[in-house]
Short mmCIF file of C-alpha atoms and ligand atoms in Angstrom, two decimals:
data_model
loop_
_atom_site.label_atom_id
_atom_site.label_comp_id
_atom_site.label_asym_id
_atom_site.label_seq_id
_atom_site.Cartn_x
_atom_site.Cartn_y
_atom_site.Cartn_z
CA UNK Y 1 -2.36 3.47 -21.00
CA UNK Y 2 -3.91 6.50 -18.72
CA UNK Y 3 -6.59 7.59 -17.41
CA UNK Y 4 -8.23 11.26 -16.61
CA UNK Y 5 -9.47 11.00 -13.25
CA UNK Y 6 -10.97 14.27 -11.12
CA UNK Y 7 -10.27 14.53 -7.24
CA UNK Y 8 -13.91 13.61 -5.33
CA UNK Y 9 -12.85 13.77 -1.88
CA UNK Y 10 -10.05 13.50 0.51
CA UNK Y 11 -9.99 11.62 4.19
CA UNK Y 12 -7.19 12.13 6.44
CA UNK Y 13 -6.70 10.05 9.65
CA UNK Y 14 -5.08 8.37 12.12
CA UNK Y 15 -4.49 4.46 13.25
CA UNK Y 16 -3.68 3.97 16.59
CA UNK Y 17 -0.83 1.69 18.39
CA UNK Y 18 -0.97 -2.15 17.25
CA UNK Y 19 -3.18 -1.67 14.15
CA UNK Y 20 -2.18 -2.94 11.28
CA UNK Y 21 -1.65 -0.68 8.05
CA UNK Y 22 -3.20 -2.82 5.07
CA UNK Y 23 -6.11 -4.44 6.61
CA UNK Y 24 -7.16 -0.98 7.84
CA UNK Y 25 -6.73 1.06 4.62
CA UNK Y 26 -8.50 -2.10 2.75
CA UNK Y 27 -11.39 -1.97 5.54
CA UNK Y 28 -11.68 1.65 5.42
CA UNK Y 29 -11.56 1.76 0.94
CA UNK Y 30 -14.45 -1.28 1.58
CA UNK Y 31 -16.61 0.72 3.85
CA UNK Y 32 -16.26 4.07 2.10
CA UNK Y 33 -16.43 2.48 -1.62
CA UNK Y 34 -13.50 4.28 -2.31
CA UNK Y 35 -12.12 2.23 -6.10
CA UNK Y 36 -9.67 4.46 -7.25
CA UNK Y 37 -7.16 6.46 -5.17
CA UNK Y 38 -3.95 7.86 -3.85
CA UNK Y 39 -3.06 6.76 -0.39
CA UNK Y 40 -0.60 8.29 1.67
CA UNK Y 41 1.08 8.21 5.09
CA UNK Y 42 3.67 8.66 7.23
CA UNK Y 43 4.32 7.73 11.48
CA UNK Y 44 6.35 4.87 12.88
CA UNK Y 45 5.68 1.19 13.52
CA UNK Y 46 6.92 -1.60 15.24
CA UNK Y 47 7.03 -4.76 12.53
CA UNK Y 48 7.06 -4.60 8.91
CA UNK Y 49 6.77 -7.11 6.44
CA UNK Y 50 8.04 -6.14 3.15
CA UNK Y 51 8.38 -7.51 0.25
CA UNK Y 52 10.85 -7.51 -3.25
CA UNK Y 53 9.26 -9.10 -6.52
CA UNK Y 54 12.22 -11.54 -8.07
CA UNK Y 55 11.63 -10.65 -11.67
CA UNK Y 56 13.37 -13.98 -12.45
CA UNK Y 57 11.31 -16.50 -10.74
CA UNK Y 58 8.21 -14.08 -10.41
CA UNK Y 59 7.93 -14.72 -7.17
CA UNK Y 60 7.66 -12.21 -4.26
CA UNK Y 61 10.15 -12.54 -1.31
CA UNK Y 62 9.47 -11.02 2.02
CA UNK Y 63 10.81 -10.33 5.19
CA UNK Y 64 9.70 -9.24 8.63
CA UNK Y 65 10.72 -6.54 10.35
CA UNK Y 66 10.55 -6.52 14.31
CA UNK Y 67 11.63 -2.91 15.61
CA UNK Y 68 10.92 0.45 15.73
CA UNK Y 69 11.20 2.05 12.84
CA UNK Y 70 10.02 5.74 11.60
CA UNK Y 71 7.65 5.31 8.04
CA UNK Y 72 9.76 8.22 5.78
CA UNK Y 73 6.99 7.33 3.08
CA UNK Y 74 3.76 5.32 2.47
CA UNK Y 75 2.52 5.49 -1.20
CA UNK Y 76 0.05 4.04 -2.55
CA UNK Y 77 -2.92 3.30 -4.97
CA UNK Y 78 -6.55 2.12 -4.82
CA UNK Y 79 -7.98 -0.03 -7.62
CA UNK Y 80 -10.51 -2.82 -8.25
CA UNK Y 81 -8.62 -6.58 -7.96
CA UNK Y 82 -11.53 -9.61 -7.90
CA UNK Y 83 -14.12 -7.11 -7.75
CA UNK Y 84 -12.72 -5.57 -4.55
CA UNK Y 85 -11.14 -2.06 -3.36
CA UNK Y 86 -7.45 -2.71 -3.70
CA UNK Y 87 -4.75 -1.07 -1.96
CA UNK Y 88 -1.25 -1.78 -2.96
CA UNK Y 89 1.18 0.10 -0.95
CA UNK Y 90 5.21 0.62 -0.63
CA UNK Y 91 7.00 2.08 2.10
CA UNK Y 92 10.20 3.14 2.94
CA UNK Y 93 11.56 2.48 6.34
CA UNK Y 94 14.03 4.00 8.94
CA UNK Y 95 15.77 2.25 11.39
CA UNK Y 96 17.30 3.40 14.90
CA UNK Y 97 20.82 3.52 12.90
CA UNK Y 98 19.36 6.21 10.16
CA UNK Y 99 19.58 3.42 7.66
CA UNK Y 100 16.66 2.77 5.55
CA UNK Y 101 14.75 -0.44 4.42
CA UNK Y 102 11.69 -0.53 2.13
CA UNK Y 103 9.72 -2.26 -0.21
CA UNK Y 104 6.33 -3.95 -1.15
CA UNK Y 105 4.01 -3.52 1.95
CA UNK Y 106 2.52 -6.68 3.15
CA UNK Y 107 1.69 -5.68 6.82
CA UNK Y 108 2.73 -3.39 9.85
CA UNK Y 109 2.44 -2.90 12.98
CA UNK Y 110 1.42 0.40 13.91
CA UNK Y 111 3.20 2.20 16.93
CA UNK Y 112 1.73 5.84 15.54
CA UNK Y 113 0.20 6.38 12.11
CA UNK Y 114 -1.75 9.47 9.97
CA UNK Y 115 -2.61 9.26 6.69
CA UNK Y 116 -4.39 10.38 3.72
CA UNK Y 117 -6.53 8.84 0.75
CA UNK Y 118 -7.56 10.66 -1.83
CA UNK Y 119 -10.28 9.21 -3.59
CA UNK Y 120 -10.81 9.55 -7.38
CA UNK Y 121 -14.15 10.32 -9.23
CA UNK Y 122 -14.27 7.91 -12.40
CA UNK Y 123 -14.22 4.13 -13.50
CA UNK Y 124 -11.49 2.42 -11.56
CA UNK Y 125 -8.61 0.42 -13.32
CA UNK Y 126 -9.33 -3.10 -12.62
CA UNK Y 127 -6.37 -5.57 -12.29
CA UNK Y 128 -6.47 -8.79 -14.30
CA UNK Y 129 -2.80 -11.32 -14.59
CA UNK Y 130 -0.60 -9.76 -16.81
CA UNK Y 131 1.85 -12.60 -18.93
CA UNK Y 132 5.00 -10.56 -18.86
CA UNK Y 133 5.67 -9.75 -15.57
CA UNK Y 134 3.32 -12.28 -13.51
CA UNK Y 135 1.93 -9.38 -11.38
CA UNK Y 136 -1.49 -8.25 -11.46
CA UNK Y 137 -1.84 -4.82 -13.13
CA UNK Y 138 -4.32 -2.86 -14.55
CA UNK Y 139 -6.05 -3.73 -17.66
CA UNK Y 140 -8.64 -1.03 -18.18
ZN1 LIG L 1 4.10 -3.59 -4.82
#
């Protein structure tokens, strides 16, 4: 399955301290009817919660994060999910000890954040329940 998509435009911006990451880029893909994408980002924050799909039970675990910790990567992808502009974003994590944590992006805290999305010109991939895996991926 793929898709030939053309760049249409690219914003690049900054959260400020105590937003949160997902609502904003899902506000921001809303207001600016942005459907298909790249997002990406990089700053610190101060909570994470992150989450690890258990292929096994299909169920997503997650766990928050309370403490500074520097965002080495944000990636990410716009598409349509029940009708809607939507993000789904991973991160990787580093903590005061160098050490790093990552995973499915749920939320975060924001202590200092700049980012990119780059928005796609074309017909979105919408996602629908896929049978095999449980997730929600794109069907077309
Ligand atoms: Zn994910």
């Amino acid at each position: 399955m793929l898709k030939e998509f053309k760049i249409k435009r690219i914003l690049q911006g900054r959260l400020f301290r105590g937003d949160e990451i997902v609502a904003s880029i899902t506000n921001i893909a809303k207001e600016k009817g942005i459907t298909a994408g790249l997002i990406n980002g990089i700053g610190a924050v101060e909570m994470a919660k992150i989450g690890y799909y258990e292929q096994k039970t299909r169920k997503y675990m997650s766990q928050e994060f309370t403490e500074p910790m520097e965002i080495l990567s944000l990636k990410g992808n716009v598409s349509i999910k029940d009708g809607e502009p939507f993000p789904h974003i991973h991160v990787v994590l580093s903590r005061e000890d160098y050490s790093s944590i990552g995973g499915h992006l749920f939320e975060a805290q924001v202590f200092a954040f700049e980012f990119e999305i780059i928005e796609f010109e074309g017909t979105a991939y919408e996602r629908g329940f896929d049978e095999d895996t449980g997730l929600f991926l794109w069907k077309g």
